[in-house]
Each structure stands twice: as structure tokens, then as C-alpha cells.
Amino acid sequence: RALLATCVLLSAVAHLFLWADGMKTVDVVGPAFLVNAVGGILLGFLVLAWYSRLPLLGSIAFGLGTLAAFAISTTSGGLFGVHETWSGVPQLLSAAAEIGAIVLGALAIALERRRPARRPA
């Protein structure tokens, strides 16, 4: 869970950095970066503090949604007028962290499914 939380938090911090570095002035995408950053920070802490499958599923959805938005922004049509490239340290770190969130979230769910259920004392 700690590595999964690190991936989610890394993506969130990268989006916060990009928001502060100029994306905050971009319509639609700017506010989305801020929501992504705040949501990712909250989700990262939930992964560590709440032993449920919900934060794990949230991490997978976070990774898929954020990575999909980035991939769409790299197409010729862009995303709400934003055209991005697969270059730059924040972009590549964020993409790697999002892939990590997807893979590690799925792995955590699979591993927790294998553990026997706890009985109340």
C-alpha cells in the first residue's frame, strides 16, 4: 500500500506543480489539474489509512482517468484545446506514477482477496 500511495501522491504533486507553473490559467484543464492534485493527495492518504478495497479501486480509477486524459491531450485534437507531448520530467513522472497506480492497485486487490477474512473478536 505504501508504494501505491507514493504513486498516487507523485502524480498529484506533479499536477499541482504543473498547475502552479501555468496550467492554472487554462480554461477547463487548469481547474481539472487542481482537482486532480487535491483528489490525489486525499486518495494517497486514504490508501494508507483505510483498509478497504475502495481506496484501491479509487487508485486504479485515478490512474486510468488521469493517464487517459494525458493520452488524449497528446493527440492532434488535444483535450479542451490543450496539446501535450510525451516529454518533460513532470509529464513522464506523472505518466509512470499513473501506470504504477493502476498496476499496484490491481495487485493489492488481488493480494488482499487471497487473505482469509478476519473474524471479529
C-alpha angles and dihedrals in degrees: 000000000000093000091047091051089049091055093050092046092048091054091046093050091046089054091047090051092049091046091053091043094063111297090100088078094055116098116242096351095058095058089042090057090053092048089048091051096048093042092048092050091050092045092049091057092044090055089058100039106036116060098205134108091244097080089045091053088045090055091053091048091046092052094045095046096045094044091047091051090050092048091050090050089057093058123094090257093051125196116289089333095313116124115193134179133217091252139088129073098259092046095049094042090050093048091049091048091050092051087049091051091053096046097039093044091054091045092050091051091049093048094046091049089059094055117093114252116259118242119219113254 
